[in-house]
Amino acid sequence: MMKLKTLLLTSSVAIGLTGCVIPMDRTYYKPDKSFGEAVASQSCGYQRTKLDALRQSFDGYSVQVEAERDGRNGVMLSISTTVDNPSLNINDVSFDNTKVRVVQPISRSGLITKYAFQQQSDASIWLSRTFLLPDAPFEKVIELKLDSGAVTMGDMVSEEMVFRFSLTTTFDVLYFSINC
């Protein structure tokens, strides 16, 4: 009996430390790879569909966009920019929200800014903006356009960029771990 308790306790601890795996269907906005490089938005989570964001890289900066459903409210659009220029100060880099437009669907109302964040490390500056596209929880296609100059980096401005996502449901495995 004692061996069984020890085995169960050891198994429980091992499972807790290694993680939890849950098979499930995932409905998400799949990135269209013809509009950039598909990248993971987070290190843990879904396995088959982990490449759920798009990144476009340019000389000295990159922009990453993720579209995700926000319950019944609409679609959250997260935009993060990394500027790799050690000669710039965080005050030299800015994001112009007015140069972010939803191309598809034709927006019934404008984007609502939910969160804004900036951070500087030794060699990089990171800007993040999260927008809500209201009343659009089941749109089949989301296409977002950042006009030229959406990001200003000293004397340089960002190029025009377009990102596209399609609502998709597929089988996946959700993974959680104490290390995530």
mmCIF file of C-alpha atoms in Angstrom:
data_model
loop_
_atom_site.group_PDB
_atom_site.id
_atom_site.type_symbol
_atom_site.label_atom_id
_atom_site.label_comp_id
_atom_site.label_asym_id
_atom_site.label_seq_id
_atom_site.Cartn_x
_atom_site.Cartn_y
_atom_site.Cartn_z
ATOM 1 C CA MET A 1 0.000 0.000 0.000
ATOM 2 C CA MET A 2 2.838 2.380 0.850
ATOM 3 C CA LYS A 3 4.485 1.732 -2.525
ATOM 4 C CA LEU A 4 1.243 2.637 -4.309
ATOM 5 C CA LYS A 5 0.952 5.931 -2.394
ATOM 6 C CA THR A 6 4.585 6.757 -3.131
ATOM 7 C CA LEU A 7 4.093 5.917 -6.802
ATOM 8 C CA LEU A 8 0.951 8.078 -7.024
ATOM 9 C CA LEU A 9 2.631 10.987 -5.243
ATOM 10 C CA THR A 10 5.727 10.749 -7.439
ATOM 11 C CA SER A 11 3.568 10.559 -10.567
ATOM 12 C CA SER A 12 1.519 13.593 -9.504
ATOM 13 C CA VAL A 13 4.643 15.660 -8.861
ATOM 14 C CA ALA A 14 6.182 14.581 -12.187
ATOM 15 C CA ILE A 15 3.028 15.471 -14.111
ATOM 16 C CA GLY A 16 2.799 18.817 -12.317
ATOM 17 C CA LEU A 17 6.372 19.707 -13.192
ATOM 18 C CA THR A 18 6.294 18.510 -16.780
ATOM 19 C CA GLY A 19 2.996 20.097 -17.700
ATOM 20 C CA CYS A 20 -0.514 19.429 -18.772
ATOM 21 C CA VAL A 21 -1.581 18.464 -22.290
ATOM 22 C CA ILE A 22 -5.186 18.974 -23.411
ATOM 23 C CA PRO A 23 -6.403 17.912 -26.880
ATOM 24 C CA MET A 24 -8.987 20.374 -28.240
ATOM 25 C CA ASP A 25 -10.264 22.324 -31.226
ATOM 26 C CA ARG A 26 -8.892 25.839 -31.607
ATOM 27 C CA THR A 27 -10.692 28.633 -33.421
ATOM 28 C CA TYR A 28 -8.199 31.382 -34.156
ATOM 29 C CA TYR A 29 -7.053 33.895 -36.754
ATOM 30 C CA LYS A 30 -4.520 32.009 -38.853
ATOM 31 C CA PRO A 31 -1.845 34.276 -40.364
ATOM 32 C CA ASP A 32 -1.615 34.478 -44.159
ATOM 33 C CA LYS A 33 2.071 33.705 -44.811
ATOM 34 C CA SER A 34 2.064 35.734 -48.033
ATOM 35 C CA PHE A 35 1.864 38.843 -45.777
ATOM 36 C CA GLY A 36 4.919 38.087 -43.636
ATOM 37 C CA GLU A 37 6.702 35.435 -41.611
ATOM 38 C CA ALA A 38 4.454 33.322 -39.372
ATOM 39 C CA VAL A 39 5.815 33.368 -35.799
ATOM 40 C CA ALA A 40 4.651 32.209 -32.369
ATOM 41 C CA SER A 41 2.973 34.847 -30.229
ATOM 42 C CA GLN A 42 3.929 33.001 -27.021
ATOM 43 C CA SER A 43 6.321 30.258 -25.954
ATOM 44 C CA CYS A 44 3.778 27.829 -24.478
ATOM 45 C CA GLY A 45 0.206 27.062 -25.396
ATOM 46 C CA TYR A 46 -0.999 25.541 -28.626
ATOM 47 C CA GLN A 47 1.380 23.216 -30.453
ATOM 48 C CA ARG A 48 0.105 22.697 -34.032
ATOM 49 C CA THR A 49 -1.146 26.274 -34.394
ATOM 50 C CA LYS A 50 1.528 28.066 -32.385
ATOM 51 C CA LEU A 51 2.606 30.160 -35.395
ATOM 52 C CA ASP A 52 -0.318 32.536 -34.895
ATOM 53 C CA ALA A 53 1.255 35.942 -35.546
ATOM 54 C CA LEU A 54 2.866 37.647 -38.548
ATOM 55 C CA ARG A 55 6.216 39.463 -38.565
ATOM 56 C CA GLN A 56 7.654 41.745 -41.209
ATOM 57 C CA SER A 57 11.334 42.636 -40.825
ATOM 58 C CA PHE A 58 13.140 45.606 -42.300
ATOM 59 C CA ASP A 59 16.553 47.215 -41.905
ATOM 60 C CA GLY A 60 16.777 48.059 -38.200
ATOM 61 C CA TYR A 61 13.228 47.204 -37.137
ATOM 62 C CA SER A 62 10.519 44.565 -37.240
ATOM 63 C CA VAL A 63 6.756 44.656 -36.741
ATOM 64 C CA GLN A 64 4.694 41.740 -35.427
ATOM 65 C CA VAL A 65 0.876 41.551 -35.489
ATOM 66 C CA GLU A 66 -1.497 39.078 -33.859
ATOM 67 C CA ALA A 67 -5.288 38.982 -34.277
ATOM 68 C CA GLU A 68 -7.388 37.170 -31.706
ATOM 69 C CA ARG A 69 -11.048 36.949 -30.825
ATOM 70 C CA ASP A 70 -12.091 38.881 -27.748
ATOM 71 C CA GLY A 71 -15.138 36.949 -26.573
ATOM 72 C CA ARG A 72 -18.287 38.711 -27.721
ATOM 73 C CA ASN A 73 -16.642 42.131 -27.939
ATOM 74 C CA GLY A 74 -14.752 41.852 -31.195
ATOM 75 C CA VAL A 75 -11.202 41.197 -32.327
ATOM 76 C CA MET A 76 -8.045 42.264 -30.490
ATOM 77 C CA LEU A 77 -5.191 43.375 -32.747
ATOM 78 C CA SER A 78 -1.795 43.410 -31.036
ATOM 79 C CA ILE A 79 1.048 45.227 -32.785
ATOM 80 C CA SER A 80 4.592 45.123 -31.446
ATOM 81 C CA THR A 81 7.590 46.853 -32.956
ATOM 82 C CA THR A 82 11.228 46.146 -32.133
ATOM 83 C CA VAL A 83 13.755 48.807 -33.141
ATOM 84 C CA ASP A 84 17.386 47.658 -33.119
ATOM 85 C CA ASN A 85 19.370 50.884 -33.074
ATOM 86 C CA PRO A 86 21.549 51.509 -29.998
ATOM 87 C CA SER A 87 22.022 55.179 -30.975
ATOM 88 C CA LEU A 88 18.303 55.909 -30.502
ATOM 89 C CA ASN A 89 16.670 56.856 -27.230
ATOM 90 C CA ILE A 90 13.175 55.685 -26.310
ATOM 91 C CA ASN A 91 11.966 59.280 -26.813
ATOM 92 C CA ASP A 92 13.168 59.140 -30.459
ATOM 93 C CA VAL A 93 10.723 56.343 -31.296
ATOM 94 C CA SER A 94 6.966 56.842 -31.567
ATOM 95 C CA PHE A 95 3.865 55.053 -32.808
ATOM 96 C CA ASP A 96 1.113 56.934 -34.678
ATOM 97 C CA ASN A 97 -2.229 55.236 -33.964
ATOM 98 C CA THR A 98 -3.919 57.246 -36.737
ATOM 99 C CA LYS A 99 -1.855 55.369 -39.333
ATOM 100 C CA VAL A 100 -3.323 51.976 -38.390
ATOM 101 C CA ARG A 101 -6.344 50.997 -40.502
ATOM 102 C CA VAL A 102 -8.533 47.943 -40.876
ATOM 103 C CA VAL A 103 -8.891 47.178 -44.592
ATOM 104 C CA GLN A 104 -11.108 44.134 -44.163
ATOM 105 C CA PRO A 105 -13.774 43.940 -42.875
ATOM 106 C CA ILE A 106 -14.845 47.434 -43.735
ATOM 107 C CA SER A 107 -14.903 48.819 -40.242
ATOM 108 C CA ARG A 108 -18.283 49.725 -38.852
ATOM 109 C CA SER A 109 -16.504 51.872 -36.298
ATOM 110 C CA GLY A 110 -12.910 52.828 -35.677
ATOM 111 C CA LEU A 111 -10.270 50.927 -33.764
ATOM 112 C CA ILE A 112 -10.244 51.492 -30.031
ATOM 113 C CA THR A 113 -6.817 51.705 -28.396
ATOM 114 C CA LYS A 114 -6.795 49.348 -25.401
ATOM 115 C CA TYR A 115 -3.143 49.245 -24.311
ATOM 116 C CA ALA A 116 0.074 51.101 -25.110
ATOM 117 C CA PHE A 117 3.532 50.201 -23.843
ATOM 118 C CA GLN A 118 7.175 51.144 -24.549
ATOM 119 C CA GLN A 119 10.404 49.744 -23.164
ATOM 120 C CA GLN A 120 14.105 50.199 -23.869
ATOM 121 C CA SER A 121 16.935 47.739 -23.263
ATOM 122 C CA ASP A 122 20.626 48.182 -24.065
ATOM 123 C CA ALA A 123 20.318 47.780 -27.835
ATOM 124 C CA SER A 124 16.578 47.652 -28.592
ATOM 125 C CA ILE A 125 13.412 49.664 -28.163
ATOM 126 C CA TRP A 126 10.109 47.812 -27.992
ATOM 127 C CA LEU A 127 6.707 49.421 -28.610
ATOM 128 C CA SER A 128 3.404 47.635 -28.232
ATOM 129 C CA ARG A 129 -0.143 48.719 -29.094
ATOM 130 C CA THR A 130 -3.304 46.688 -28.652
ATOM 131 C CA PHE A 131 -6.470 47.731 -30.447
ATOM 132 C CA LEU A 132 -10.037 46.460 -30.286
ATOM 133 C CA LEU A 133 -12.036 46.096 -33.485
ATOM 134 C CA PRO A 134 -15.493 46.243 -31.864
ATOM 135 C CA ASP A 135 -18.550 44.264 -32.933
ATOM 136 C CA ALA A 136 -16.525 41.855 -35.085
ATOM 137 C CA PRO A 137 -16.159 38.584 -33.134
ATOM 138 C CA PHE A 138 -16.733 36.242 -36.081
ATOM 139 C CA GLU A 139 -15.226 38.081 -39.049
ATOM 140 C CA LYS A 140 -13.807 35.562 -41.533
ATOM 141 C CA VAL A 141 -10.891 37.752 -42.665
ATOM 142 C CA ILE A 142 -9.022 40.496 -40.833
ATOM 143 C CA GLU A 143 -6.676 42.661 -42.898
ATOM 144 C CA LEU A 144 -4.734 45.391 -41.145
ATOM 145 C CA LYS A 145 -2.709 48.133 -42.832
ATOM 146 C CA LEU A 146 -0.022 50.248 -41.220
ATOM 147 C CA ASP A 147 0.547 53.294 -43.388
ATOM 148 C CA SER A 148 4.048 54.564 -44.031
ATOM 149 C CA GLY A 149 5.199 56.431 -40.945
ATOM 150 C CA ALA A 150 3.140 54.442 -38.438
ATOM 151 C CA VAL A 151 6.416 54.079 -36.539
ATOM 152 C CA THR A 152 8.911 56.948 -36.426
ATOM 153 C CA MET A 153 12.485 56.075 -35.444
ATOM 154 C CA GLY A 154 14.523 59.250 -35.218
ATOM 155 C CA ASP A 155 14.782 60.554 -38.810
ATOM 156 C CA MET A 156 13.477 57.289 -40.292
ATOM 157 C CA VAL A 157 9.835 56.240 -40.768
ATOM 158 C CA SER A 158 8.409 52.752 -41.190
ATOM 159 C CA GLU A 159 7.327 51.409 -44.548
ATOM 160 C CA GLU A 160 3.727 50.606 -45.465
ATOM 161 C CA MET A 161 2.782 47.135 -44.178
ATOM 162 C CA VAL A 162 -0.260 44.895 -44.613
ATOM 163 C CA PHE A 163 -1.125 41.881 -42.435
ATOM 164 C CA ARG A 164 -3.929 39.371 -43.153
ATOM 165 C CA PHE A 165 -5.535 36.666 -41.004
ATOM 166 C CA SER A 166 -8.350 34.151 -41.670
ATOM 167 C CA LEU A 167 -10.665 32.685 -39.037
ATOM 168 C CA THR A 168 -9.928 28.950 -38.843
ATOM 169 C CA THR A 169 -10.937 26.038 -36.626
ATOM 170 C CA THR A 170 -8.570 23.079 -36.344
ATOM 171 C CA PHE A 171 -7.622 20.314 -33.922
ATOM 172 C CA ASP A 172 -4.697 21.167 -31.666
ATOM 173 C CA VAL A 173 -3.014 20.275 -28.398
ATOM 174 C CA LEU A 174 -2.876 22.874 -25.628
ATOM 175 C CA TYR A 175 0.248 22.582 -23.453
ATOM 176 C CA PHE A 176 0.829 24.158 -20.043
ATOM 177 C CA SER A 177 3.896 23.811 -17.858
ATOM 178 C CA ILE A 178 5.314 25.262 -14.665
ATOM 179 C CA ASN A 179 8.126 26.624 -16.879
ATOM 180 C CA CYS A 180 5.816 28.807 -18.988
#
